[in-house]
Coordinates of C-alpha atoms in Angstrom, one line a residue:
Chain A
X22 CA 29.0 -31.5 -0.7
X23 CA 28.5 -27.7 -0.8
X24 CA 25.2 -26.3 0.4
X25 CA 23.9 -22.8 0.0
X26 CA 21.1 -21.9 2.3
X27 CA 19.3 -18.7 1.8
X28 CA 17.1 -18.0 4.8
X29 CA 15.1 -14.7 4.9
X30 CA 12.9 -15.4 7.9
X31 CA 11.0 -12.1 7.6
X32 CA 11.2 -10.3 4.3
X33 CA 11.6 -6.5 4.4
X34 CA 10.0 -3.8 2.4
X35 CA 7.0 -5.8 1.4
X36 CA 3.4 -5.5 2.6
X37 CA 2.7 -8.2 5.1
X38 CA 4.5 -11.3 6.4
X39 CA 6.4 -14.0 4.5
X40 CA 9.7 -15.8 4.3
X41 CA 11.9 -17.1 1.5
X42 CA 13.6 -20.5 1.9
X43 CA 16.1 -21.8 -0.7
X44 CA 18.4 -24.8 -0.4
X45 CA 21.0 -25.4 -3.0
X46 CA 23.1 -28.6 -3.0
X47 CA 26.2 -29.0 -5.3
X48 CA 24.8 -26.2 -7.5
X49 CA 21.3 -27.7 -7.7
X50 CA 18.2 -26.2 -6.1
X51 CA 16.7 -28.8 -3.8
X52 CA 14.1 -26.7 -2.2
X53 CA 12.6 -23.3 -3.0
X54 CA 9.5 -21.7 -1.5
X55 CA 8.0 -18.5 -0.6
X56 CA 6.5 -19.3 2.7
X57 CA 3.5 -17.1 3.4
X58 CA 2.9 -17.3 7.1
X59 CA 0.8 -14.2 7.5
X60 CA -2.4 -15.7 8.9
X61 CA -5.3 -16.5 6.6
X62 CA -7.9 -13.7 6.6
X63 CA -11.1 -15.4 5.6
X64 CA -12.6 -12.4 3.9
X65 CA -14.6 -14.5 1.5
X66 CA -16.2 -16.2 4.5
X67 CA -16.9 -12.9 6.3
X68 CA -18.8 -11.7 3.3
X69 CA -21.3 -14.6 3.2
X70 CA -24.7 -13.4 4.4
X71 CA -23.7 -9.7 4.2
X72 CA -25.7 -7.2 2.1
X73 CA -24.1 -6.2 -1.2
X74 CA -23.7 -2.6 -0.1
X75 CA -21.2 -3.8 2.5
X76 CA -18.9 -5.5 0.0
X77 CA -16.9 -2.4 -1.0
X78 CA -16.3 -1.3 2.6
X79 CA -15.5 -4.8 3.9
X80 CA -13.2 -5.8 1.1
X81 CA -11.4 -2.5 1.2
X82 CA -10.1 -3.6 4.6
X83 CA -8.0 -6.3 2.9
X84 CA -5.4 -3.6 2.1
X85 CA -4.3 -0.3 3.4
X86 CA -2.4 0.5 0.3
X87 CA -4.9 -0.4 -2.4
X88 CA -8.3 -0.2 -0.8
X89 CA -9.7 1.6 -4.0
X90 CA -8.9 -1.5 -6.0
X91 CA -11.1 -3.6 -3.8
X92 CA -13.9 -1.0 -3.8
X93 CA -13.7 -0.8 -7.6
X94 CA -13.7 -4.5 -8.4
X95 CA -16.5 -5.3 -5.9
X96 CA -18.7 -2.3 -6.9
X97 CA -18.4 -3.2 -10.7
X98 CA -19.1 -6.9 -10.1
X99 CA -22.2 -6.1 -8.0
X100 CA -23.4 -3.5 -10.5
X101 CA -23.3 -6.2 -13.2
X102 CA -25.6 -8.4 -11.1
X103 CA -28.0 -5.6 -10.3
X104 CA -28.0 -4.2 -13.9
X105 CA -26.8 -0.8 -12.7
X106 CA -25.4 1.5 -15.4
X107 CA -23.1 4.2 -14.0
X108 CA -23.0 7.6 -15.7
X109 CA -20.0 8.8 -17.7
X110 CA -19.3 11.4 -15.0
X111 CA -19.2 8.6 -12.3
X112 CA -16.9 6.6 -14.6
X113 CA -14.5 9.5 -14.9
X114 CA -14.5 10.1 -11.2
X115 CA -13.7 6.4 -10.6
X116 CA -10.8 6.6 -13.0
X117 CA -9.5 9.8 -11.1
X118 CA -9.8 7.9 -7.8
X119 CA -7.8 5.0 -9.3
X120 CA -5.1 7.5 -10.6
X121 CA -4.7 8.7 -7.0
X122 CA -4.2 5.1 -5.7
X123 CA -1.7 4.3 -8.5
X124 CA 0.3 7.5 -7.6
X125 CA 0.5 6.8 -3.9
X126 CA 1.1 3.1 -4.1
X127 CA 3.7 3.3 -6.9
X128 CA 5.6 6.3 -5.4
X129 CA 5.8 4.4 -2.1
X130 CA 7.2 1.3 -3.8
X131 CA 9.6 3.1 -6.2
X132 CA 11.3 5.4 -3.7
X133 CA 10.8 3.7 -0.3
X134 CA 10.6 0.0 -0.9
X135 CA 12.5 -0.8 -4.1
X136 CA 15.1 1.8 -4.8
X137 CA 17.2 0.9 -1.8
X138 CA 17.8 -2.5 -3.4
X139 CA 19.2 -1.0 -6.5
X140 CA 21.3 1.6 -4.7
X141 CA 22.7 -0.7 -1.9
X142 CA 20.9 0.7 1.1
X143 CA 19.3 -1.2 3.9
X144 CA 16.2 1.0 3.9
X145 CA 14.7 4.2 2.7
X146 CA 15.8 5.7 6.0
X147 CA 19.5 5.0 5.4
X148 CA 18.9 6.3 1.8
X149 CA 17.4 9.5 3.1
X150 CA 20.4 9.9 5.5
X151 CA 22.7 10.1 2.4
X152 CA 22.8 13.8 1.3
X153 CA 23.1 12.7 -2.3
X154 CA 19.8 10.8 -2.2
X155 CA 17.8 12.8 0.3
X156 CA 16.3 14.9 -2.5
X157 CA 15.1 11.7 -4.2
X158 CA 13.4 10.5 -1.0
X159 CA 11.8 13.9 -0.4
X160 CA 10.5 13.9 -4.0
X161 CA 9.1 10.5 -3.6
X162 CA 7.3 11.4 -0.4
X163 CA 5.8 14.5 -1.9
X164 CA 4.6 12.6 -5.0
X165 CA 3.0 10.0 -2.7
X166 CA 1.4 12.7 -0.6
X167 CA -0.3 14.2 -3.7
X168 CA -1.8 10.9 -4.5
X169 CA -3.0 10.6 -0.9
X170 CA -4.5 14.1 -0.9
X171 CA -6.4 13.4 -4.1
X172 CA -7.6 10.2 -2.7
X173 CA -8.7 11.9 0.6
X174 CA -10.6 14.5 -1.4
X175 CA -12.5 12.1 -3.5
X176 CA -12.9 9.3 -0.9
X177 CA -13.3 11.2 2.3
X178 CA -10.1 9.9 3.8
X179 CA -6.7 8.4 2.6
X180 CA -7.0 4.9 3.8
X181 CA -10.2 2.9 3.3
X182 CA -12.1 5.7 1.7
X183 CA -15.7 6.2 2.7
X184 CA -17.4 7.7 -0.4
X185 CA -17.0 5.1 -3.1
X186 CA -19.8 2.6 -3.2
X187 CA -22.0 0.4 -5.4
X188 CA -23.5 2.7 -8.0
X189 CA -21.0 5.6 -7.5
X190 CA -20.1 7.9 -4.7
X191 CA -21.9 9.0 -1.5
X192 CA -20.5 12.4 -2.2
X193 CA -18.7 13.7 -5.4
X194 CA -16.2 16.5 -5.0
X195 CA -16.9 19.9 -6.5
X196 CA -15.0 21.1 -9.5
X197 CA -13.5 23.9 -7.3
X198 CA -12.2 21.4 -4.8
X199 CA -10.5 19.4 -7.5
X200 CA -9.1 22.4 -9.3
X201 CA -7.4 23.4 -6.0
X202 CA -5.2 20.3 -6.3
X203 CA -4.0 21.2 -9.8
X204 CA -0.8 23.0 -9.0
X205 CA 0.5 20.1 -6.9
X206 CA -0.6 17.6 -9.6
X207 CA 1.3 19.6 -12.2
X208 CA 4.4 19.5 -9.9
X209 CA 3.8 15.8 -9.5
X210 CA 3.7 15.3 -13.3
X211 CA 7.1 17.0 -13.7
X212 CA 8.5 15.0 -10.8
X213 CA 7.2 11.7 -12.2
X214 CA 8.9 12.4 -15.6
X215 CA 12.2 12.9 -13.7
X216 CA 11.5 9.7 -11.8
X217 CA 11.2 7.7 -15.0
X218 CA 14.6 9.1 -16.1
X219 CA 16.1 8.3 -12.7
X220 CA 14.8 4.7 -12.6
X221 CA 16.2 4.2 -16.1
X222 CA 19.8 4.9 -14.8
X223 CA 19.6 2.0 -12.3
X224 CA 21.6 -1.2 -12.8
X225 CA 19.4 -4.0 -14.1
X226 CA 20.6 -7.6 -13.8
X227 CA 20.6 -9.4 -17.2
X228 CA 17.5 -11.6 -16.7
X229 CA 14.7 -12.2 -19.1
X230 CA 12.8 -15.4 -18.4
X231 CA 10.1 -16.5 -20.8
X232 CA 6.7 -16.2 -19.3
X233 CA 3.1 -15.1 -19.9
X234 CA 2.1 -11.5 -19.1
X235 CA -1.5 -10.9 -18.4
X236 CA -3.5 -7.7 -18.0
X237 CA -6.7 -5.9 -19.0
X238 CA -6.8 -4.2 -22.3
X239 CA -9.3 -1.5 -23.3
X240 CA -9.8 -0.3 -26.9
X241 CA -9.7 3.4 -25.9
X242 CA -7.5 3.9 -22.9
X243 CA -4.8 2.4 -20.6
X244 CA -6.6 -0.1 -18.5
X245 CA -7.8 0.6 -15.0
X246 CA -11.5 -0.2 -14.5
X247 CA -12.5 -1.9 -17.7
X248 CA -11.3 -4.2 -20.5
X249 CA -10.7 -7.7 -21.7
X250 CA -8.2 -10.1 -20.2
X251 CA -5.3 -10.4 -22.7
X252 CA -1.8 -11.9 -22.7
X253 CA 1.3 -11.9 -24.8
X254 CA 0.6 -15.6 -25.6
X255 CA -2.7 -14.7 -27.5
X256 CA -5.2 -14.9 -24.6
X257 CA -8.1 -12.6 -25.2
X258 CA -11.2 -13.3 -23.1
X259 CA -13.9 -11.4 -21.4
X260 CA -13.6 -11.1 -17.6
X261 CA -16.5 -13.5 -17.1
X262 CA -14.2 -16.3 -18.5
X263 CA -11.4 -15.7 -15.9
X264 CA -12.2 -18.7 -13.7
X265 CA -12.3 -21.0 -16.7
X266 CA -8.7 -20.1 -17.5
X267 CA -7.2 -19.2 -14.2
X268 CA -7.2 -21.8 -11.4
X269 CA -6.6 -21.0 -7.7
X270 CA -4.7 -23.6 -5.8
X271 CA -3.8 -24.1 -2.2
X272 CA -0.2 -25.1 -1.5
X273 CA 1.0 -26.4 1.9
X274 CA 3.7 -23.7 2.4
X275 CA 1.6 -20.7 1.8
X276 CA -1.5 -19.2 3.5
X277 CA -2.0 -17.4 0.1
X278 CA -3.5 -19.2 -2.8
X279 CA -1.4 -19.7 -5.9
X280 CA -3.3 -18.7 -9.1
X281 CA -2.0 -20.1 -12.3
X282 CA -3.1 -20.2 -16.0
X283 CA -4.7 -23.5 -16.9
X284 CA -2.7 -23.6 -20.2
X285 CA 0.6 -21.9 -19.4
X286 CA 1.2 -22.2 -15.6
X287 CA 2.5 -19.2 -13.8
X288 CA 2.0 -15.7 -15.2
X289 CA 2.8 -12.1 -14.4
X290 CA 0.2 -9.4 -13.7
X291 CA 1.0 -5.8 -12.7
X292 CA 2.8 -2.7 -14.0
X293 CA 5.3 -4.6 -16.3
X294 CA 2.6 -6.7 -17.8
X295 CA 0.2 -3.8 -18.2
X296 CA 2.9 -1.6 -19.9
X297 CA 4.1 -4.3 -22.2
X298 CA 0.5 -5.1 -23.4
X299 CA -0.7 -1.5 -23.6
X300 CA 2.3 0.5 -24.9
X301 CA 0.0 1.9 -27.6
X302 CA -2.4 3.2 -25.0
X303 CA 0.1 5.4 -23.1
X304 CA -0.6 9.0 -22.6
X305 CA 1.7 11.4 -24.6
X306 CA 4.1 12.4 -21.8
X307 CA 4.2 8.9 -20.4
X308 CA 5.1 7.6 -23.9
X309 CA 7.7 10.2 -24.3
X310 CA 9.3 9.6 -20.9
X311 CA 9.5 5.9 -21.6
X312 CA 11.1 6.5 -25.1
X313 CA 13.7 8.8 -23.6
X314 CA 14.9 6.1 -21.2
X315 CA 16.5 4.2 -24.2
X316 CA 15.2 0.9 -22.7
X317 CA 13.4 -1.4 -25.1
X318 CA 9.8 -2.3 -24.3
X319 CA 8.2 -4.7 -24.4
X320 CA 10.6 -6.1 -21.8
X321 CA 10.4 -9.3 -19.9
X322 CA 13.1 -8.3 -17.4
X323 CA 11.2 -8.2 -14.1
X324 CA 13.8 -5.9 -12.5
X325 CA 12.5 -3.2 -15.0
X326 CA 9.2 -3.2 -13.3
X327 CA 10.5 -0.1 -11.4
X328 CA 10.6 1.7 -14.8
X329 CA 7.1 0.5 -15.7
X330 CA 5.8 1.6 -12.3
X331 CA 7.4 5.1 -12.9
X332 CA 5.9 5.4 -16.3
X333 CA 2.5 4.5 -14.9
X334 CA 2.9 7.3 -12.4
X335 CA 3.4 9.8 -15.2
X336 CA 0.3 8.3 -16.9
X337 CA -1.7 8.6 -13.6
X338 CA -0.7 12.3 -13.2
X339 CA -1.5 13.1 -16.8
X340 CA -4.9 11.3 -16.6
X341 CA -5.7 13.0 -13.3
X342 CA -5.1 16.4 -14.8
X343 CA -7.1 15.6 -17.9
X344 CA -10.0 14.3 -15.9
X345 CA -10.0 17.3 -13.6
X346 CA -10.0 19.7 -16.5
X347 CA -13.0 18.1 -18.1
X348 CA -14.7 17.3 -14.7
X349 CA -18.4 17.6 -14.4
X350 CA -19.8 16.8 -11.0
X351 CA -21.9 13.6 -11.2
X352 CA -25.6 14.3 -10.6
X353 CA -26.7 12.1 -9.0
X354 CA -23.4 11.0 -7.5
X355 CA -24.8 7.5 -7.0
X356 CA -27.2 5.3 -9.0
X357 CA -29.6 3.5 -6.7
X358 CA -29.7 -0.3 -7.0
X359 CA -32.5 -2.7 -6.2
X360 CA -31.6 -6.2 -4.9
X361 CA -31.9 -9.1 -7.2
X362 CA -30.5 -12.6 -7.4
X363 CA -27.6 -13.4 -9.7
X364 CA -23.9 -13.9 -10.4
X365 CA -21.4 -11.3 -11.5
X366 CA -17.6 -10.8 -11.6
X367 CA -15.3 -8.0 -12.4
X368 CA -11.5 -7.3 -12.8
X369 CA -9.9 -3.9 -12.3
X370 CA -6.2 -3.1 -12.4
X371 CA -5.0 -2.6 -8.9
X372 CA -1.5 -1.0 -8.6
X373 CA -0.1 -4.5 -8.3
X374 CA -2.1 -6.0 -11.1
X375 CA -5.5 -7.6 -11.9
X376 CA -7.9 -7.9 -9.0
X377 CA -10.7 -10.4 -9.6
X378 CA -13.9 -10.4 -7.6
X379 CA -16.9 -12.6 -8.1
X380 CA -20.2 -12.5 -6.2
X381 CA -23.4 -14.5 -6.0
X382 CA -26.3 -12.7 -4.5
X383 CA -29.8 -13.9 -3.4
X384 CA -33.0 -12.0 -4.1
X385 CA -32.6 -10.0 -0.9
X386 CA -29.3 -8.8 -2.1
X387 CA -27.3 -10.9 0.5
X388 CA -24.0 -12.4 -0.5
X389 CA -24.2 -16.2 -1.0
X390 CA -20.6 -16.7 -2.0
X391 CA -17.6 -14.8 -3.4
X392 CA -14.2 -15.4 -4.7
X393 CA -11.3 -12.8 -4.6
X394 CA -8.0 -13.3 -6.4
X395 CA -5.6 -10.6 -5.4
X396 CA -2.7 -9.6 -7.8
X397 CA -0.1 -11.0 -5.4
X398 CA -1.8 -14.4 -5.3
X399 CA -1.6 -14.4 -9.1
X400 CA 2.1 -13.5 -9.0
X401 CA 3.3 -15.8 -6.3
X402 CA 3.8 -18.8 -8.5
X403 CA 5.6 -16.5 -11.0
X404 CA 7.9 -15.3 -8.2
X405 CA 8.9 -18.8 -7.3
X406 CA 9.4 -19.7 -11.0
X407 CA 11.5 -16.6 -11.4
X408 CA 13.6 -17.6 -8.4
X409 CA 14.2 -21.1 -9.8
X410 CA 15.6 -19.4 -13.0
X411 CA 17.5 -16.6 -11.1
X412 CA 19.2 -18.5 -8.2
X413 CA 21.8 -20.2 -10.4
X414 CA 22.9 -16.7 -11.6
X415 CA 23.7 -15.6 -8.0
X416 CA 25.3 -18.7 -6.6
X417 CA 28.8 -17.4 -7.2
X418 CA 28.1 -14.2 -5.2
X419 CA 28.8 -13.8 -1.5
X420 CA 26.0 -15.2 0.6
X421 CA 24.7 -11.8 1.8
X422 CA 24.6 -10.5 -1.7
X423 CA 23.0 -13.5 -3.2
X424 CA 20.3 -13.2 -0.5
X425 CA 19.8 -9.5 -1.2
X426 CA 19.4 -10.2 -5.0
X427 CA 16.8 -12.9 -4.4
X428 CA 14.9 -10.4 -2.1
X429 CA 15.2 -7.7 -4.8
X430 CA 13.7 -10.1 -7.3
X431 CA 10.7 -10.7 -5.1
X432 CA 10.3 -7.0 -4.5
X433 CA 10.1 -6.5 -8.3
X434 CA 6.6 -7.7 -7.8
X435 CA 5.7 -5.2 -5.0
X436 CA 4.1 -8.2 -3.3
X437 CA 1.3 -7.4 -1.0
X438 CA 1.2 -10.4 1.3
X439 CA -1.7 -9.0 3.3
X440 CA -3.8 -8.9 0.2
X441 CA -2.7 -12.4 -0.9
X442 CA -3.3 -14.2 2.3
X443 CA -6.0 -14.3 2.6
X444 CA 2.9 -13.5 2.4
X445 CA 7.8 -12.7 3.0
X446 CA 11.1 -13.8 5.2
X447 CA 14.3 -15.3 2.7
X448 CA 15.7 -18.6 4.0
X449 CA 18.6 -19.5 1.3
X450 CA 20.3 -22.8 2.5
X451 CA 23.6 -23.9 1.0
X452 CA 24.7 -27.4 1.8
Chain B
X15 CA -7.3 13.8 13.6
X16 CA -8.7 17.3 13.0
X17 CA -5.3 18.8 13.1
X18 CA -4.2 16.8 10.0
X19 CA -6.4 18.8 7.8
X20 CA -5.6 22.2 9.1
X21 CA -3.6 24.6 7.1
X22 CA 0.1 24.4 7.7
X23 CA 1.3 26.4 10.7
X24 CA 3.8 26.0 13.5
X25 CA 2.5 24.4 16.6
X26 CA 4.2 24.9 19.9
X27 CA 3.4 21.3 20.6
X28 CA 2.1 18.3 18.7
X29 CA 0.6 15.5 20.8
X30 CA 0.7 12.2 19.0
X31 CA -1.3 9.3 20.5
X32 CA -0.1 6.1 18.9
X33 CA -1.7 2.7 19.3
X34 CA -4.2 0.2 18.1
X35 CA -7.4 0.5 20.2
X36 CA -8.3 -3.1 19.2
X37 CA -5.2 -4.4 21.0
X38 CA -6.0 -3.9 24.6
X39 CA -3.5 -1.6 26.3
X40 CA -2.0 -0.6 23.0
X41 CA -4.9 1.8 23.0
X42 CA -3.6 3.8 26.0
X43 CA -1.8 6.5 23.8
X44 CA -5.0 7.4 21.9
X45 CA -7.0 7.4 25.1
X46 CA -4.6 9.8 26.9
X47 CA -4.4 12.1 24.0
X48 CA -8.2 12.2 23.6
X49 CA -8.5 13.2 27.3
X50 CA -5.9 15.9 27.0
X51 CA -7.6 17.2 23.8
X52 CA -11.0 17.5 25.5
X53 CA -9.4 19.4 28.3
X54 CA -7.5 21.7 26.0
X55 CA -10.6 22.4 23.9
X56 CA -12.5 23.4 27.0
X57 CA -9.9 26.1 27.9
X58 CA -10.2 29.8 27.2
X59 CA -7.6 30.5 24.6
X60 CA -4.8 32.2 26.4
X61 CA -1.2 33.0 25.8
X62 CA -0.1 29.4 25.3
X63 CA 0.8 28.5 21.8
X64 CA -1.1 26.3 19.4
X65 CA -1.3 22.6 20.2
X66 CA -2.0 19.9 17.6
X67 CA -3.5 16.5 18.5
X68 CA -3.2 13.4 16.3
X69 CA -4.4 9.9 17.1
X70 CA -3.2 7.1 14.9
X71 CA -3.1 3.3 15.1
X72 CA 0.4 3.3 13.7
X73 CA 2.6 6.2 12.5
X74 CA 2.2 7.3 8.9
X75 CA 4.6 9.0 6.5
X76 CA 2.2 11.9 6.4
X77 CA 3.3 12.7 9.9
X78 CA 6.7 13.8 8.6
X79 CA 5.4 17.2 7.5
X80 CA 3.6 17.7 10.7
X81 CA 6.8 17.0 12.7
X82 CA 8.6 19.6 10.6
X83 CA 6.0 22.1 11.6
X84 CA 6.1 22.0 15.4
X85 CA 8.4 23.1 18.1
X86 CA 8.0 19.9 20.0
X87 CA 6.3 16.6 19.7
X88 CA 5.1 14.5 22.6
X89 CA 4.5 10.9 21.6
X90 CA 2.2 8.9 23.9
X91 CA 2.4 5.2 23.3
X92 CA 2.2 1.9 25.2
X93 CA 5.6 0.5 26.1
X94 CA 6.9 -2.7 27.5
X95 CA 10.0 -2.6 29.7
X96 CA 9.1 -5.0 32.5
X97 CA 7.9 -2.2 34.9
X98 CA 4.6 -2.5 36.7
X99 CA 1.6 -1.9 34.3
X100 CA 0.5 1.7 34.2
X101 CA 4.0 3.1 35.0
X102 CA 4.7 6.3 33.1
X103 CA 8.1 6.5 31.4
X104 CA 9.0 10.1 30.4
X105 CA 12.1 10.8 28.4
X106 CA 13.5 12.9 25.7
X107 CA 14.1 10.9 22.5
X108 CA 17.6 10.2 21.3
X109 CA 18.7 8.4 18.2
X110 CA 19.1 4.7 18.9
X111 CA 17.0 4.8 22.0
X112 CA 14.2 2.7 20.8
X113 CA 14.9 -0.9 20.3
X114 CA 14.4 -2.9 17.1
X115 CA 11.0 -4.6 17.6
X116 CA 12.3 -7.4 15.4
X117 CA 9.9 -8.8 12.8
X118 CA 7.6 -5.9 12.7
X119 CA 10.3 -3.5 11.5
X120 CA 10.9 -5.3 8.3
X121 CA 7.8 -4.5 6.2
X122 CA 6.1 -1.3 5.4
X123 CA 3.4 -2.6 7.8
X124 CA 6.1 -2.1 10.5
X125 CA 6.6 1.6 10.1
X126 CA 6.7 2.4 13.8
X127 CA 7.6 5.3 16.0
X128 CA 11.3 4.4 15.7
X129 CA 11.2 4.4 11.9
X130 CA 9.2 7.6 11.9
X131 CA 11.7 9.4 14.1
X132 CA 14.7 8.0 12.2
X133 CA 13.2 9.0 8.9
X134 CA 12.4 12.5 10.2
X135 CA 16.0 12.9 11.5
X136 CA 17.4 11.7 8.1
X137 CA 15.2 14.3 6.3
X138 CA 16.0 17.1 8.8
X139 CA 12.3 17.2 9.8
X140 CA 12.7 16.5 13.6
X141 CA 11.4 19.2 15.8
X142 CA 13.8 20.7 18.4
X143 CA 12.3 18.6 21.2
X144 CA 11.0 15.1 20.9
X145 CA 9.5 13.5 24.1
X146 CA 8.3 10.0 24.6
X147 CA 5.6 9.4 27.2
X148 CA 5.3 5.7 27.5
X149 CA 2.7 4.0 29.6
X150 CA 3.7 0.4 30.6
X151 CA 1.2 -2.0 29.1
X152 CA 0.0 -5.3 30.7
X153 CA -1.6 -6.8 27.7
X154 CA -1.8 -6.2 23.9
X155 CA -4.2 -9.1 23.3
X156 CA -6.8 -8.6 20.6
X157 CA -9.9 -6.8 21.8
X158 CA -11.0 -3.4 23.0
X159 CA -10.5 -2.0 26.4
X160 CA -7.6 -1.2 28.7
X161 CA -6.6 -3.5 31.6
X162 CA -7.5 -2.1 35.0
X163 CA -4.1 -0.8 36.1
X164 CA -3.4 0.8 32.7
X165 CA -6.9 2.3 32.7
X166 CA -6.2 3.8 36.1
X167 CA -3.0 5.4 34.8
X168 CA -4.9 7.2 32.0
X169 CA -6.2 10.0 34.3
X170 CA -2.9 10.7 36.0
X171 CA -0.9 10.6 32.7
X172 CA -3.5 13.0 31.1
X173 CA -3.2 15.3 34.1
X174 CA 0.6 15.4 33.9
X175 CA 0.4 16.1 30.2
X176 CA -2.1 18.9 30.7
X177 CA 0.1 20.5 33.3
X178 CA 3.0 20.1 31.0
X179 CA 1.1 21.9 28.2
X180 CA -0.2 24.6 30.6
X181 CA 3.4 25.4 31.5
X182 CA 4.7 25.8 28.0
X183 CA 6.0 29.2 27.3
X184 CA 4.0 30.9 24.5

């Protein structure tokens, strides 16, 4: 009997802690699991009894890469309960803030976490040490920094921003402050267009499993803060119906829940799903950059998520520049909200995909219960299903390469285990 | 962290206090740098060059640009070598000197001092001098506050660092 054992006890270049264990006997997968051993984080329990104004600040701590997503989903959900209507100026500033987060998160993943897989480097550090690739790493770092600088200006600081809150912002930046960032944003836009072309030259394994892609969709724009939940299989529901369709499930090998679609099982959320479902909503330069790659989209090849991510960086820079040009400082910067009892939920598009928050408040404005479904929790089951389909393709490869390909597959999802545990090491076992 | 937002300029020295102040003695680097900063800010500005102070729970990629902009960096961090708690280890950094911390290294959550310096070297952003001032930790258990022998070492380490800065040629 031949056994292949893939054991990645601690998965690299992902956010947080998880392992991958695969056992293949005589060409048949006997065991496959993404083992999420990062401790559970209990955020939903921490929030019980807290005032609604604390929700954006507490939930932002779930992630150092995408705190804005947590602030946005929680604020919108609570605003629905309290009947708060934000102004168009606050709405625009929120979209600008989200652009900043997409830029810094995507640039980090493309250049520092994912590109080494495609180019055969152990890490971004060894990639940077290669004179041929050093300029690419430098470009990625500068693109990321621009996102961080924009985030710091709007949010007060880069990580866990202070200003965003229920109803808007404690302080809105001045037009002059934002205009000062324009030269770097214009450089970033050019760099992001080059990045799309660069990602398009990478080698993509021939792998197109059939699965459901789910994202928000908005009639007028590429989705970030608003929209309906749609899929390539015809789903089209309001956010309020999310829990009727998407079930979260606890599995023994994971401290992260697995979310699956009641009708179709595992599904994909994130840049590839968003792009496939919103191709007609791309900004002009993002659309042109994608067309010039020669790659056909929609595409279900998860390895091409790096191209999707790069296209979204172009879009985020374009949108940031557009919003800054039209910027009117919100007055007031925050709409006051009075406590009232009720139930509300909201989904925004975090860099990694849909982030669902649902809250129930009492008449004092204290949180009675909440549910948070992070994008990685929604993608975990899809990752495992992808591996079931992909592992047979790599069995003939040398063990180290097979292991690396499986890891690369998981990294297509830019998994944020810290967000999901509330996950990665690869253990492939061949018997 | 005030130095982070200052306009770009060359510092003669950048002090980097690294550590999680919610993990007992891991907070020794920040505490030492805070003391030295307070002392430095109370001085009459004299002929010594500019000094930057940065305190962080864990290194960040944003530090790369700061490293490229200073003549020397002194990294103050908690270390574990088996020496008595509070022992000060001073040495010039060399590639390969810091051990692989194992599991932490793998994820982007594990971007530590070693990864920062390796990345800075790969990108040609290392300052001419890189010094490590490590204070031997007794405990990194969750919670705030230094253990007694590490707390005692804060003053002497800050003093030694202040003398070091005072003797820098402008």
